[in-house]
PDB file of N, CA and C in Angstrom:
ATOM      1  N   MET X  48       0.850  -1.185   0.000  1.00 86.00           N
ATOM      2  CA  MET X  48       0.000   0.000   0.000  1.00 86.00           C
ATOM      3  C   MET X  48       0.883   1.231   0.000  1.00 86.00           C
ATOM      4  N   VAL X  49       0.578   2.141  -0.900  1.00 90.00           N
ATOM      5  CA  VAL X  49       1.340   3.372  -1.007  1.00 90.00           C
ATOM      6  C   VAL X  49       1.059   4.265   0.204  1.00 90.00           C
ATOM      7  N   ASP X  50       2.084   5.008   0.641  1.00 94.00           N
ATOM      8  CA  ASP X  50       1.918   5.989   1.712  1.00 94.00           C
ATOM      9  C   ASP X  50       1.232   7.205   1.093  1.00 94.00           C
ATOM     10  N   LEU X  51      -0.040   7.425   1.461  1.00 95.00           N
ATOM     11  CA  LEU X  51      -0.818   8.495   0.831  1.00 95.00           C
ATOM     12  C   LEU X  51      -0.214   9.869   1.061  1.00 95.00           C
ATOM     13  N   ASN X  52       0.351  10.114   2.243  1.00 96.00           N
ATOM     14  CA  ASN X  52       0.954  11.426   2.502  1.00 96.00           C
ATOM     15  C   ASN X  52       2.096  11.702   1.529  1.00 96.00           C
ATOM     16  N   THR X  53       2.946  10.703   1.347  1.00 96.00           N
ATOM     17  CA  THR X  53       4.082  10.855   0.439  1.00 96.00           C
ATOM     18  C   THR X  53       3.598  10.965  -1.002  1.00 96.00           C
ATOM     19  N   ALA X  54       2.602  10.159  -1.352  1.00 96.00           N
ATOM     20  CA  ALA X  54       2.082  10.182  -2.724  1.00 96.00           C
ATOM     21  C   ALA X  54       1.433  11.523  -3.043  1.00 96.00           C
ATOM     22  N   PHE X  55       0.592  12.027  -2.151  1.00 97.00           N
ATOM     23  CA  PHE X  55      -0.062  13.306  -2.432  1.00 97.00           C
ATOM     24  C   PHE X  55       0.945  14.457  -2.400  1.00 97.00           C
ATOM     25  N   ALA X  56       1.956  14.367  -1.559  1.00 97.00           N
ATOM     26  CA  ALA X  56       3.001  15.400  -1.561  1.00 97.00           C
ATOM     27  C   ALA X  56       3.724  15.402  -2.906  1.00 97.00           C
ATOM     28  N   ALA X  57       3.986  14.206  -3.438  1.00 97.00           N
ATOM     29  CA  ALA X  57       4.642  14.119  -4.750  1.00 97.00           C
ATOM     30  C   ALA X  57       3.729  14.658  -5.844  1.00 97.00           C
ATOM     31  N   LEU X  58       2.438  14.375  -5.743  1.00 97.00           N
ATOM     32  CA  LEU X  58       1.487  14.810  -6.772  1.00 97.00           C
ATOM     33  C   LEU X  58       1.165  16.295  -6.676  1.00 97.00           C
ATOM     34  N   ALA X  59       1.584  16.953  -5.611  1.00 97.00           N
ATOM     35  CA  ALA X  59       1.295  18.378  -5.454  1.00 97.00           C
ATOM     36  C   ALA X  59       2.035  19.229  -6.474  1.00 97.00           C
ATOM     37  N   ASP X  60       3.072  18.699  -7.064  1.00 97.00           N
ATOM     38  CA  ASP X  60       3.876  19.461  -8.020  1.00 97.00           C
ATOM     39  C   ASP X  60       3.371  19.221  -9.449  1.00 97.00           C
ATOM     40  N   PRO X  61       3.082  20.287 -10.207  1.00 96.00           N
ATOM     41  CA  PRO X  61       2.558  20.120 -11.575  1.00 96.00           C
ATOM     42  C   PRO X  61       3.532  19.419 -12.519  1.00 96.00           C
ATOM     43  N   THR X  62       4.822  19.605 -12.326  1.00 96.00           N
ATOM     44  CA  THR X  62       5.797  18.925 -13.183  1.00 96.00           C
ATOM     45  C   THR X  62       5.718  17.420 -12.969  1.00 96.00           C
ATOM     46  N   ARG X  63       5.578  17.014 -11.736  1.00 97.00           N
ATOM     47  CA  ARG X  63       5.494  15.566 -11.448  1.00 97.00           C
ATOM     48  C   ARG X  63       4.214  14.972 -12.012  1.00 97.00           C
ATOM     49  N   ARG X  64       3.116  15.746 -11.933  1.00 97.00           N
ATOM     50  CA  ARG X  64       1.867  15.237 -12.524  1.00 97.00           C
ATOM     51  C   ARG X  64       2.017  15.125 -14.035  1.00 97.00           C
ATOM     52  N   ALA X  65       2.701  16.074 -14.652  1.00 97.00           N
ATOM     53  CA  ALA X  65       2.922  16.015 -16.104  1.00 97.00           C
ATOM     54  C   ALA X  65       3.799  14.818 -16.463  1.00 97.00           C
ATOM     55  N   ILE X  66       4.777  14.542 -15.646  1.00 97.00           N
ATOM     56  CA  ILE X  66       5.635  13.370 -15.889  1.00 97.00           C
ATOM     57  C   ILE X  66       4.797  12.096 -15.806  1.00 97.00           C
ATOM     58  N   LEU X  67       3.927  12.003 -14.810  1.00 97.00           N
ATOM     59  CA  LEU X  67       3.067  10.821 -14.701  1.00 97.00           C
ATOM     60  C   LEU X  67       2.143  10.721 -15.915  1.00 97.00           C
ATOM     61  N   ALA X  68       1.615  11.859 -16.354  1.00 96.00           N
ATOM     62  CA  ALA X  68       0.735  11.846 -17.532  1.00 96.00           C
ATOM     63  C   ALA X  68       1.496  11.326 -18.747  1.00 96.00           C
ATOM     64  N   ARG X  69       2.742  11.695 -18.866  1.00 96.00           N
ATOM     65  CA  ARG X  69       3.563  11.196 -19.982  1.00 96.00           C
ATOM     66  C   ARG X  69       3.807   9.698 -19.832  1.00 96.00           C
ATOM     67  N   LEU X  70       4.051   9.240 -18.605  1.00 97.00           N
ATOM     68  CA  LEU X  70       4.351   7.829 -18.379  1.00 97.00           C
ATOM     69  C   LEU X  70       3.126   6.931 -18.572  1.00 97.00           C
ATOM     70  N   VAL X  71       1.944   7.512 -18.596  1.00 95.00           N
ATOM     71  CA  VAL X  71       0.748   6.719 -18.898  1.00 95.00           C
ATOM     72  C   VAL X  71       0.863   6.132 -20.307  1.00 95.00           C
ATOM     73  N   GLN X  72       1.579   6.832 -21.177  1.00 95.00           N
ATOM     74  CA  GLN X  72       1.757   6.380 -22.552  1.00 95.00           C
ATOM     75  C   GLN X  72       2.766   5.234 -22.658  1.00 95.00           C
ATOM     76  N   GLY X  73       3.563   5.036 -21.625  1.00 96.00           N
ATOM     77  CA  GLY X  73       4.552   3.969 -21.649  1.00 96.00           C
ATOM     78  C   GLY X  73       5.863   4.412 -21.020  1.00 96.00           C
ATOM     79  N   GLU X  74       6.788   3.467 -20.943  1.00 96.00           N
ATOM     80  CA  GLU X  74       8.089   3.748 -20.333  1.00 96.00           C
ATOM     81  C   GLU X  74       8.798   4.888 -21.055  1.00 96.00           C
ATOM     82  N   ALA X  75       9.611   5.598 -20.297  1.00 96.00           N
ATOM     83  CA  ALA X  75      10.385   6.697 -20.885  1.00 96.00           C
ATOM     84  C   ALA X  75      11.661   6.887 -20.084  1.00 96.00           C
ATOM     85  N   THR X  76      12.675   7.357 -20.776  1.00 94.00           N
ATOM     86  CA  THR X  76      13.939   7.664 -20.106  1.00 94.00           C
ATOM     87  C   THR X  76      13.891   9.095 -19.576  1.00 94.00           C
ATOM     88  N   VAL X  77      14.889   9.434 -18.798  1.00 93.00           N
ATOM     89  CA  VAL X  77      14.974  10.799 -18.273  1.00 93.00           C
ATOM     90  C   VAL X  77      15.051  11.794 -19.428  1.00 93.00           C
ATOM     91  N   MET X  78      15.815  11.437 -20.470  1.00 92.00           N
ATOM     92  CA  MET X  78      15.937  12.344 -21.626  1.00 92.00           C
ATOM     93  C   MET X  78      14.573  12.560 -22.275  1.00 92.00           C
ATOM     94  N   ASP X  79      13.814  11.476 -22.445  1.00 93.00           N
ATOM     95  CA  ASP X  79      12.471  11.601 -23.028  1.00 93.00           C
ATOM     96  C   ASP X  79      11.595  12.499 -22.160  1.00 93.00           C
ATOM     97  N   LEU X  80      11.662  12.272 -20.874  1.00 94.00           N
ATOM     98  CA  LEU X  80      10.795  13.011 -19.952  1.00 94.00           C
ATOM     99  C   LEU X  80      11.202  14.472 -19.823  1.00 94.00           C
ATOM    100  N   ALA X  81      12.467  14.762 -20.024  1.00 93.00           N
ATOM    101  CA  ALA X  81      12.954  16.133 -19.863  1.00 93.00           C
ATOM    102  C   ALA X  81      12.613  17.028 -21.063  1.00 93.00           C
ATOM    103  N   GLN X  82      12.369  16.411 -22.224  1.00 92.00           N
ATOM    104  CA  GLN X  82      12.180  17.204 -23.452  1.00 92.00           C
ATOM    105  C   GLN X  82      11.129  18.305 -23.348  1.00 92.00           C
ATOM    106  N   PRO X  83       9.925  18.037 -22.860  1.00 92.00           N
ATOM    107  CA  PRO X  83       8.925  19.114 -22.889  1.00 92.00           C
ATOM    108  C   PRO X  83       9.120  20.191 -21.821  1.00 92.00           C
ATOM    109  N   PHE X  84      10.054  20.002 -20.930  1.00 92.00           N
ATOM    110  CA  PHE X  84      10.222  20.945 -19.826  1.00 92.00           C
ATOM    111  C   PHE X  84      11.424  21.851 -20.057  1.00 92.00           C
ATOM    112  N   ASP X  85      11.299  23.062 -19.567  1.00 92.00           N
ATOM    113  CA  ASP X  85      12.399  24.009 -19.632  1.00 92.00           C
ATOM    114  C   ASP X  85      13.216  23.867 -18.356  1.00 92.00           C
ATOM    115  N   MET X  86      13.800  22.689 -18.198  1.00 92.00           N
ATOM    116  CA  MET X  86      14.638  22.441 -17.024  1.00 92.00           C
ATOM    117  C   MET X  86      15.690  21.405 -17.389  1.00 92.00           C
ATOM    118  N   SER X  87      16.695  21.334 -16.575  1.00 92.00           N
ATOM    119  CA  SER X  87      17.809  20.426 -16.853  1.00 92.00           C
ATOM    120  C   SER X  87      17.413  18.978 -16.556  1.00 92.00           C
ATOM    121  N   GLN X  88      18.169  18.044 -17.114  1.00 91.00           N
ATOM    122  CA  GLN X  88      17.927  16.636 -16.816  1.00 91.00           C
ATOM    123  C   GLN X  88      18.126  16.320 -15.330  1.00 91.00           C
ATOM    124  N   PRO X  89      19.142  16.924 -14.684  1.00 93.00           N
ATOM    125  CA  PRO X  89      19.251  16.668 -13.237  1.00 93.00           C
ATOM    126  C   PRO X  89      18.009  17.138 -12.458  1.00 93.00           C
ATOM    127  N   ALA X  90      17.399  18.230 -12.904  1.00 95.00           N
ATOM    128  CA  ALA X  90      16.180  18.700 -12.230  1.00 95.00           C
ATOM    129  C   ALA X  90      15.044  17.698 -12.439  1.00 95.00           C
ATOM    130  N   VAL X  91      14.923  17.173 -13.660  1.00 95.00           N
ATOM    131  CA  VAL X  91      13.910  16.150 -13.924  1.00 95.00           C
ATOM    132  C   VAL X  91      14.220  14.896 -13.109  1.00 95.00           C
ATOM    133  N   SER X  92      15.481  14.564 -13.008  1.00 95.00           N
ATOM    134  CA  SER X  92      15.872  13.391 -12.199  1.00 95.00           C
ATOM    135  C   SER X  92      15.465  13.559 -10.742  1.00 95.00           C
ATOM    136  N   ARG X  93      15.553  14.776 -10.242  1.00 96.00           N
ATOM    137  CA  ARG X  93      15.131  15.014  -8.849  1.00 96.00           C
ATOM    138  C   ARG X  93      13.620  14.782  -8.711  1.00 96.00           C
ATOM    139  N   HIS X  94      12.859  15.239  -9.714  1.00 97.00           N
ATOM    140  CA  HIS X  94      11.414  14.976  -9.688  1.00 97.00           C
ATOM    141  C   HIS X  94      11.149  13.469  -9.737  1.00 97.00           C
ATOM    142  N   LEU X  95      11.897  12.762 -10.576  1.00 97.00           N
ATOM    143  CA  LEU X  95      11.714  11.316 -10.684  1.00 97.00           C
ATOM    144  C   LEU X  95      12.043  10.621  -9.364  1.00 97.00           C
ATOM    145  N   LYS X  96      13.059  11.127  -8.697  1.00 97.00           N
ATOM    146  CA  LYS X  96      13.433  10.534  -7.410  1.00 97.00           C
ATOM    147  C   LYS X  96      12.298  10.694  -6.394  1.00 97.00           C
ATOM    148  N   VAL X  97      11.624  11.846  -6.421  1.00 97.00           N
ATOM    149  CA  VAL X  97      10.491  12.063  -5.511  1.00 97.00           C
ATOM    150  C   VAL X  97       9.348  11.101  -5.858  1.00 97.00           C
ATOM    151  N   LEU X  98       9.058  10.982  -7.166  1.00 97.00           N
ATOM    152  CA  LEU X  98       7.984  10.073  -7.591  1.00 97.00           C
ATOM    153  C   LEU X  98       8.325   8.620  -7.246  1.00 97.00           C
ATOM    154  N   GLU X  99       9.580   8.268  -7.410  1.00 97.00           N
ATOM    155  CA  GLU X  99      10.017   6.910  -7.088  1.00 97.00           C
ATOM    156  C   GLU X  99       9.944   6.673  -5.581  1.00 97.00           C
ATOM    157  N   GLY X 100      10.346   7.663  -4.801  1.00 96.00           N
ATOM    158  CA  GLY X 100      10.276   7.553  -3.343  1.00 96.00           C
ATOM    159  C   GLY X 100       8.845   7.414  -2.837  1.00 96.00           C
ATOM    160  N   ALA X 101       7.916   8.006  -3.588  1.00 96.00           N
ATOM    161  CA  ALA X 101       6.498   7.910  -3.223  1.00 96.00           C
ATOM    162  C   ALA X 101       5.884   6.605  -3.706  1.00 96.00           C
ATOM    163  N   GLY X 102       6.653   5.834  -4.451  1.00 96.00           N
ATOM    164  CA  GLY X 102       6.144   4.554  -4.957  1.00 96.00           C
ATOM    165  C   GLY X 102       5.273   4.680  -6.185  1.00 96.00           C
ATOM    166  N   LEU X 103       5.274   5.858  -6.806  1.00 97.00           N
ATOM    167  CA  LEU X 103       4.411   6.087  -7.964  1.00 97.00           C
ATOM    168  C   LEU X 103       5.049   5.632  -9.269  1.00 97.00           C
ATOM    169  N   ILE X 104       6.366   5.603  -9.320  1.00 97.00           N
ATOM    170  CA  ILE X 104       7.067   5.117 -10.504  1.00 97.00           C
ATOM    171  C   ILE X 104       8.147   4.139 -10.078  1.00 97.00           C
ATOM    172  N   ALA X 105       8.605   3.363 -11.036  1.00 97.00           N
ATOM    173  CA  ALA X 105       9.724   2.449 -10.818  1.00 97.00           C
ATOM    174  C   ALA X 105      10.677   2.610 -12.000  1.00 97.00           C
ATOM    175  N   ARG X 106      11.924   2.328 -11.757  1.00 95.00           N
ATOM    176  CA  ARG X 106      12.928   2.380 -12.814  1.00 95.00           C
ATOM    177  C   ARG X 106      13.590   1.020 -12.936  1.00 95.00           C
ATOM    178  N   ARG X 107      14.018   0.715 -14.149  1.00 94.00           N
ATOM    179  CA  ARG X 107      14.765  -0.516 -14.358  1.00 94.00           C
ATOM    180  C   ARG X 107      16.017  -0.166 -15.157  1.00 94.00           C
ATOM    181  N   VAL X 108      16.980  -1.050 -15.101  1.00 92.00           N
ATOM    182  CA  VAL X 108      18.223  -0.828 -15.833  1.00 92.00           C
ATOM    183  C   VAL X 108      18.092  -1.494 -17.194  1.00 92.00           C
ATOM    184  N   LYS X 109      18.347  -0.726 -18.237  1.00 92.00           N
ATOM    185  CA  LYS X 109      18.331  -1.238 -19.613  1.00 92.00           C
ATOM    186  C   LYS X 109      19.562  -0.655 -20.307  1.00 92.00           C
ATOM    187  N   GLY X 110      20.642  -1.430 -20.297  1.00 91.00           N
ATOM    188  CA  GLY X 110      21.902  -0.924 -20.851  1.00 91.00           C
ATOM    189  C   GLY X 110      22.409   0.235 -20.020  1.00 91.00           C
ATOM    190  N   THR X 111      22.569   1.374 -20.681  1.00 91.00           N
ATOM    191  CA  THR X 111      23.056   2.551 -19.964  1.00 91.00           C
ATOM    192  C   THR X 111      21.924   3.465 -19.526  1.00 91.00           C
ATOM    193  N   THR X 112      20.685   3.088 -19.816  1.00 90.00           N
ATOM    194  CA  THR X 112      19.552   3.929 -19.442  1.00 90.00           C
ATOM    195  C   THR X 112      18.750   3.265 -18.317  1.00 90.00           C
ATOM    196  N   ARG X 113      17.925   4.045 -17.706  1.00 92.00           N
ATOM    197  CA  ARG X 113      17.038   3.553 -16.637  1.00 92.00           C
ATOM    198  C   ARG X 113      15.621   4.032 -16.943  1.00 92.00           C
ATOM    199  N   PRO X 114      14.919   3.335 -17.835  1.00 96.00           N
ATOM    200  CA  PRO X 114      13.555   3.755 -18.172  1.00 96.00           C
ATOM    201  C   PRO X 114      12.647   3.741 -16.936  1.00 96.00           C
ATOM    202  N   CYS X 115      11.724   4.684 -16.940  1.00 97.00           N
ATOM    203  CA  CYS X 115      10.769   4.820 -15.839  1.00 97.00           C
ATOM    204  C   CYS X 115       9.405   4.336 -16.297  1.00 97.00           C
ATOM    205  N   ARG X 116       8.648   3.820 -15.370  1.00 97.00           N
ATOM    206  CA  ARG X 116       7.275   3.415 -15.671  1.00 97.00           C
ATOM    207  C   ARG X 116       6.410   3.680 -14.443  1.00 97.00           C
ATOM    208  N   ILE X 117       5.129   3.798 -14.680  1.00 97.00           N
ATOM    209  CA  ILE X 117       4.184   4.000 -13.578  1.00 97.00           C
ATOM    210  C   ILE X 117       4.006   2.680 -12.841  1.00 97.00           C
ATOM    211  N   VAL X 118       3.781   2.767 -11.541  1.00 96.00           N
ATOM    212  CA  VAL X 118       3.443   1.595 -10.736  1.00 96.00           C
ATOM    213  C   VAL X 118       1.918   1.595 -10.593  1.00 96.00           C
ATOM    214  N   PRO X 119       1.234   0.747 -11.353  1.00 95.00           N
ATOM    215  CA  PRO X 119      -0.235   0.784 -11.339  1.00 95.00           C
ATOM    216  C   PRO X 119      -0.850   0.578  -9.959  1.00 95.00           C
ATOM    217  N   GLN X 120      -0.230  -0.256  -9.140  1.00 95.00           N
ATOM    218  CA  GLN X 120      -0.802  -0.517  -7.810  1.00 95.00           C
ATOM    219  C   GLN X 120      -0.866   0.759  -6.972  1.00 95.00           C
ATOM    220  N   ALA X 121       0.134   1.619  -7.103  1.00 94.00           N
ATOM    221  CA  ALA X 121       0.134   2.867  -6.337  1.00 94.00           C
ATOM    222  C   ALA X 121      -1.050   3.733  -6.742  1.00 94.00           C
ATOM    223  N   LEU X 122      -1.315   3.808  -8.039  1.00 93.00           N
ATOM    224  CA  LEU X 122      -2.456   4.606  -8.496  1.00 93.00           C
ATOM    225  C   LEU X 122      -3.764   3.958  -8.057  1.00 93.00           C
ATOM    226  N   SER X 123      -3.805   2.637  -8.023  1.00 95.00           N
ATOM    227  CA  SER X 123      -5.008   1.939  -7.539  1.00 95.00           C
ATOM    228  C   SER X 123      -5.244   2.237  -6.059  1.00 95.00           C
ATOM    229  N   ASP X 124      -4.174   2.282  -5.285  1.00 95.00           N
ATOM    230  CA  ASP X 124      -4.310   2.600  -3.854  1.00 95.00           C
ATOM    231  C   ASP X 124      -4.884   4.004  -3.665  1.00 95.00           C
ATOM    232  N   ILE X 125      -4.369   4.960  -4.439  1.00 95.00           N
ATOM    233  CA  ILE X 125      -4.875   6.335  -4.349  1.00 95.00           C
ATOM    234  C   ILE X 125      -6.335   6.380  -4.803  1.00 95.00           C
ATOM    235  N   ASP X 126      -6.629   5.708  -5.898  1.00 96.00           N
ATOM    236  CA  ASP X 126      -7.995   5.674  -6.410  1.00 96.00           C
ATOM    237  C   ASP X 126      -8.941   5.031  -5.396  1.00 96.00           C
ATOM    238  N   GLY X 127      -8.485   3.977  -4.728  1.00 96.00           N
ATOM    239  CA  GLY X 127      -9.306   3.334  -3.707  1.00 96.00           C
ATOM    240  C   GLY X 127      -9.624   4.277  -2.560  1.00 96.00           C
ATOM    241  N   TRP X 128      -8.635   5.032  -2.129  1.00 96.00           N
ATOM    242  CA  TRP X 128      -8.861   5.984  -1.042  1.00 96.00           C
ATOM    243  C   TRP X 128      -9.850   7.064  -1.480  1.00 96.00           C
ATOM    244  N   LEU X 129      -9.679   7.578  -2.691  1.00 96.00           N
ATOM    245  CA  LEU X 129     -10.603   8.594  -3.208  1.00 96.00           C
ATOM    246  C   LEU X 129     -12.004   8.014  -3.382  1.00 96.00           C
ATOM    247  N   HIS X 130     -12.097   6.762  -3.800  1.00 97.00           N
ATOM    248  CA  HIS X 130     -13.390   6.098  -3.950  1.00 97.00           C
ATOM    249  C   HIS X 130     -14.117   6.029  -2.603  1.00 97.00           C
ATOM    250  N   ASP X 131     -13.400   5.618  -1.557  1.00 96.00           N
ATOM    251  CA  ASP X 131     -14.003   5.556  -0.220  1.00 96.00           C
ATOM    252  C   ASP X 131     -14.478   6.934   0.227  1.00 96.00           C
ATOM    253  N   LEU X 132     -13.664   7.953  -0.031  1.00 96.00           N
ATOM    254  CA  LEU X 132     -14.032   9.324   0.336  1.00 96.00           C
ATOM    255  C   LEU X 132     -15.281   9.752  -0.427  1.00 96.00           C
ATOM    256  N   ARG X 133     -15.323   9.438  -1.728  1.00 97.00           N
ATOM    257  CA  ARG X 133     -16.455   9.796  -2.576  1.00 97.00           C
ATOM    258  C   ARG X 133     -17.731   9.111  -2.085  1.00 97.00           C
ATOM    259  N   GLN X 134     -17.618   7.847  -1.686  1.00 97.00           N
ATOM    260  CA  GLN X 134     -18.788   7.126  -1.183  1.00 97.00           C
ATOM    261  C   GLN X 134     -19.322   7.759   0.100  1.00 97.00           C
ATOM    262  N   GLY X 135     -18.416   8.191   0.969  1.00 96.00           N
ATOM    263  CA  GLY X 135     -18.839   8.859   2.203  1.00 96.00           C
ATOM    264  C   GLY X 135     -19.575  10.155   1.903  1.00 96.00           C
ATOM    265  N   LEU X 136     -19.053  10.928   0.960  1.00 96.00           N
ATOM    266  CA  LEU X 136     -19.706  12.184   0.588  1.00 96.00           C
ATOM    267  C   LEU X 136     -21.061  11.930  -0.050  1.00 96.00           C
ATOM    268  N   GLU X 137     -21.139  10.921  -0.916  1.00 97.00           N
ATOM    269  CA  GLU X 137     -22.419  10.608  -1.561  1.00 97.00           C
ATOM    270  C   GLU X 137     -23.448  10.158  -0.533  1.00 97.00           C
ATOM    271  N   ALA X 138     -23.019   9.419   0.498  1.00 96.00           N
ATOM    272  CA  ALA X 138     -23.941   9.009   1.560  1.00 96.00           C
ATOM    273  C   ALA X 138     -24.443  10.236   2.312  1.00 96.00           C
ATOM    274  N   ASN X 139     -23.545  11.193   2.579  1.00 96.00           N
ATOM    275  CA  ASN X 139     -23.962  12.428   3.260  1.00 96.00           C
ATOM    276  C   ASN X 139     -24.962  13.201   2.420  1.00 96.00           C
ATOM    277  N   TYR X 140     -24.693  13.335   1.125  1.00 96.00           N
ATOM    278  CA  TYR X 140     -25.626  14.058   0.248  1.00 96.00           C
ATOM    279  C   TYR X 140     -26.956  13.326   0.157  1.00 96.00           C
ATOM    280  N   GLY X 141     -26.931  12.003   0.180  1.00 96.00           N
ATOM    281  CA  GLY X 141     -28.164  11.224   0.153  1.00 96.00           C
ATOM    282  C   GLY X 141     -29.014  11.501   1.393  1.00 96.00           C
ATOM    283  N   ARG X 142     -28.355  11.525   2.562  1.00 96.00           N
ATOM    284  CA  ARG X 142     -29.085  11.834   3.803  1.00 96.00           C
ATOM    285  C   ARG X 142     -29.635  13.249   3.762  1.00 96.00           C
ATOM    286  N   LEU X 143     -28.844  14.204   3.248  1.00 96.00           N
ATOM    287  CA  LEU X 143     -29.312  15.593   3.141  1.00 96.00           C
ATOM    288  C   LEU X 143     -30.509  15.681   2.195  1.00 96.00           C
ATOM    289  N   ASP X 144     -30.460  14.970   1.080  1.00 96.00           N
ATOM    290  CA  ASP X 144     -31.592  14.956   0.146  1.00 96.00           C
ATOM    291  C   ASP X 144     -32.853  14.438   0.825  1.00 96.00           C
ATOM    292  N   ARG X 145     -32.704  13.372   1.623  1.00 96.00           N
ATOM    293  CA  ARG X 145     -33.877  12.807   2.305  1.00 96.00           C
ATOM    294  C   ARG X 145     -34.432  13.793   3.336  1.00 96.00           C
ATOM    295  N   VAL X 146     -33.568  14.476   4.073  1.00 96.00           N
ATOM    296  CA  VAL X 146     -34.027  15.458   5.065  1.00 96.00           C
ATOM    297  C   VAL X 146     -34.759  16.603   4.365  1.00 96.00           C
ATOM    298  N   LEU X 147     -34.179  17.111   3.281  1.00 96.00           N
ATOM    299  CA  LEU X 147     -34.819  18.214   2.551  1.00 96.00           C
ATOM    300  C   LEU X 147     -36.136  17.780   1.928  1.00 96.00           C
ATOM    301  N   SER X 148     -36.175  16.559   1.451  1.00 95.00           N
ATOM    302  CA  SER X 148     -37.407  16.034   0.868  1.00 95.00           C
ATOM    303  C   SER X 148     -38.493  15.902   1.940  1.00 95.00           C
ATOM    304  N   ASP X 149     -38.121  15.409   3.120  1.00 94.00           N
ATOM    305  CA  ASP X 149     -39.083  15.289   4.214  1.00 94.00           C
ATOM    306  C   ASP X 149     -39.595  16.665   4.648  1.00 94.00           C
ATOM    307  N   LEU X 150     -38.677  17.637   4.741  1.00 94.00           N
ATOM    308  CA  LEU X 150     -39.086  18.996   5.124  1.00 94.00           C
ATOM    309  C   LEU X 150     -40.031  19.585   4.086  1.00 94.00           C
ATOM    310  N   SER X 151     -39.715  19.385   2.830  1.00 92.00           N
ATOM    311  CA  SER X 151     -40.561  19.903   1.762  1.00 92.00           C
ATOM    312  C   SER X 151     -41.937  19.248   1.796  1.00 92.00           C
ATOM    313  N   ALA X 152     -41.958  17.942   2.054  1.00 91.00           N
ATOM    314  CA  ALA X 152     -43.243  17.234   2.129  1.00 91.00           C
ATOM    315  C   ALA X 152     -44.068  17.754   3.298  1.00 91.00           C
ATOM    316  N   LYS X 153     -43.415  18.033   4.432  1.00 90.00           N
ATOM    317  CA  LYS X 153     -44.142  18.555   5.602  1.00 90.00           C
ATOM    318  C   LYS X 153     -44.680  19.957   5.326  1.00 90.00           C
ATOM    319  N   GLU X 154     -43.922  20.783   4.624  1.00 89.00           N
ATOM    320  CA  GLU X 154     -44.374  22.145   4.322  1.00 89.00           C
ATOM    321  C   GLU X 154     -45.542  22.144   3.356  1.00 89.00           C
ATOM    322  N   ASN X 155     -45.569  21.180   2.453  1.00 87.00           N
ATOM    323  CA  ASN X 155     -46.623  21.130   1.436  1.00 87.00           C
ATOM    324  C   ASN X 155     -47.830  20.298   1.873  1.00 87.00           C
ATOM    325  N   ALA X 156     -47.737  19.689   3.064  1.00 85.00           N
ATOM    326  CA  ALA X 156     -48.863  18.871   3.535  1.00 85.00           C
ATOM    327  C   ALA X 156     -50.026  19.783   3.935  1.00 85.00           C
ATOM    328  N   PRO X 157     -51.256  19.340   3.689  1.00 79.00           N
ATOM    329  CA  PRO X 157     -52.404  20.196   4.042  1.00 79.00           C
ATOM    330  C   PRO X 157     -52.622  20.296   5.539  1.00 79.00           C
TER     331      PRO X 157
END
């Protein structure tokens, strides 16, 4: 299970979210990931290190490169937490709807 605090801290940065969006398309090297950004490869590497530390990406050794990929389980863990939160909110709105409906019915009763 991913540490949600670390994962959300990593996702707080727009560059890291953009890197994850790129990695949805498939594995990429640091050079590939650095291209769309106006920053150095070492700066992109620092972002990758944060994402890797949060468990959101993994790297493997392929010759002289270390391609990065998304860790699907980490995203599933985050999605599961958000799903539980969403269900709680929907239950609250459902109860509020029932209370408002009951009040409206009482006001309109003869």
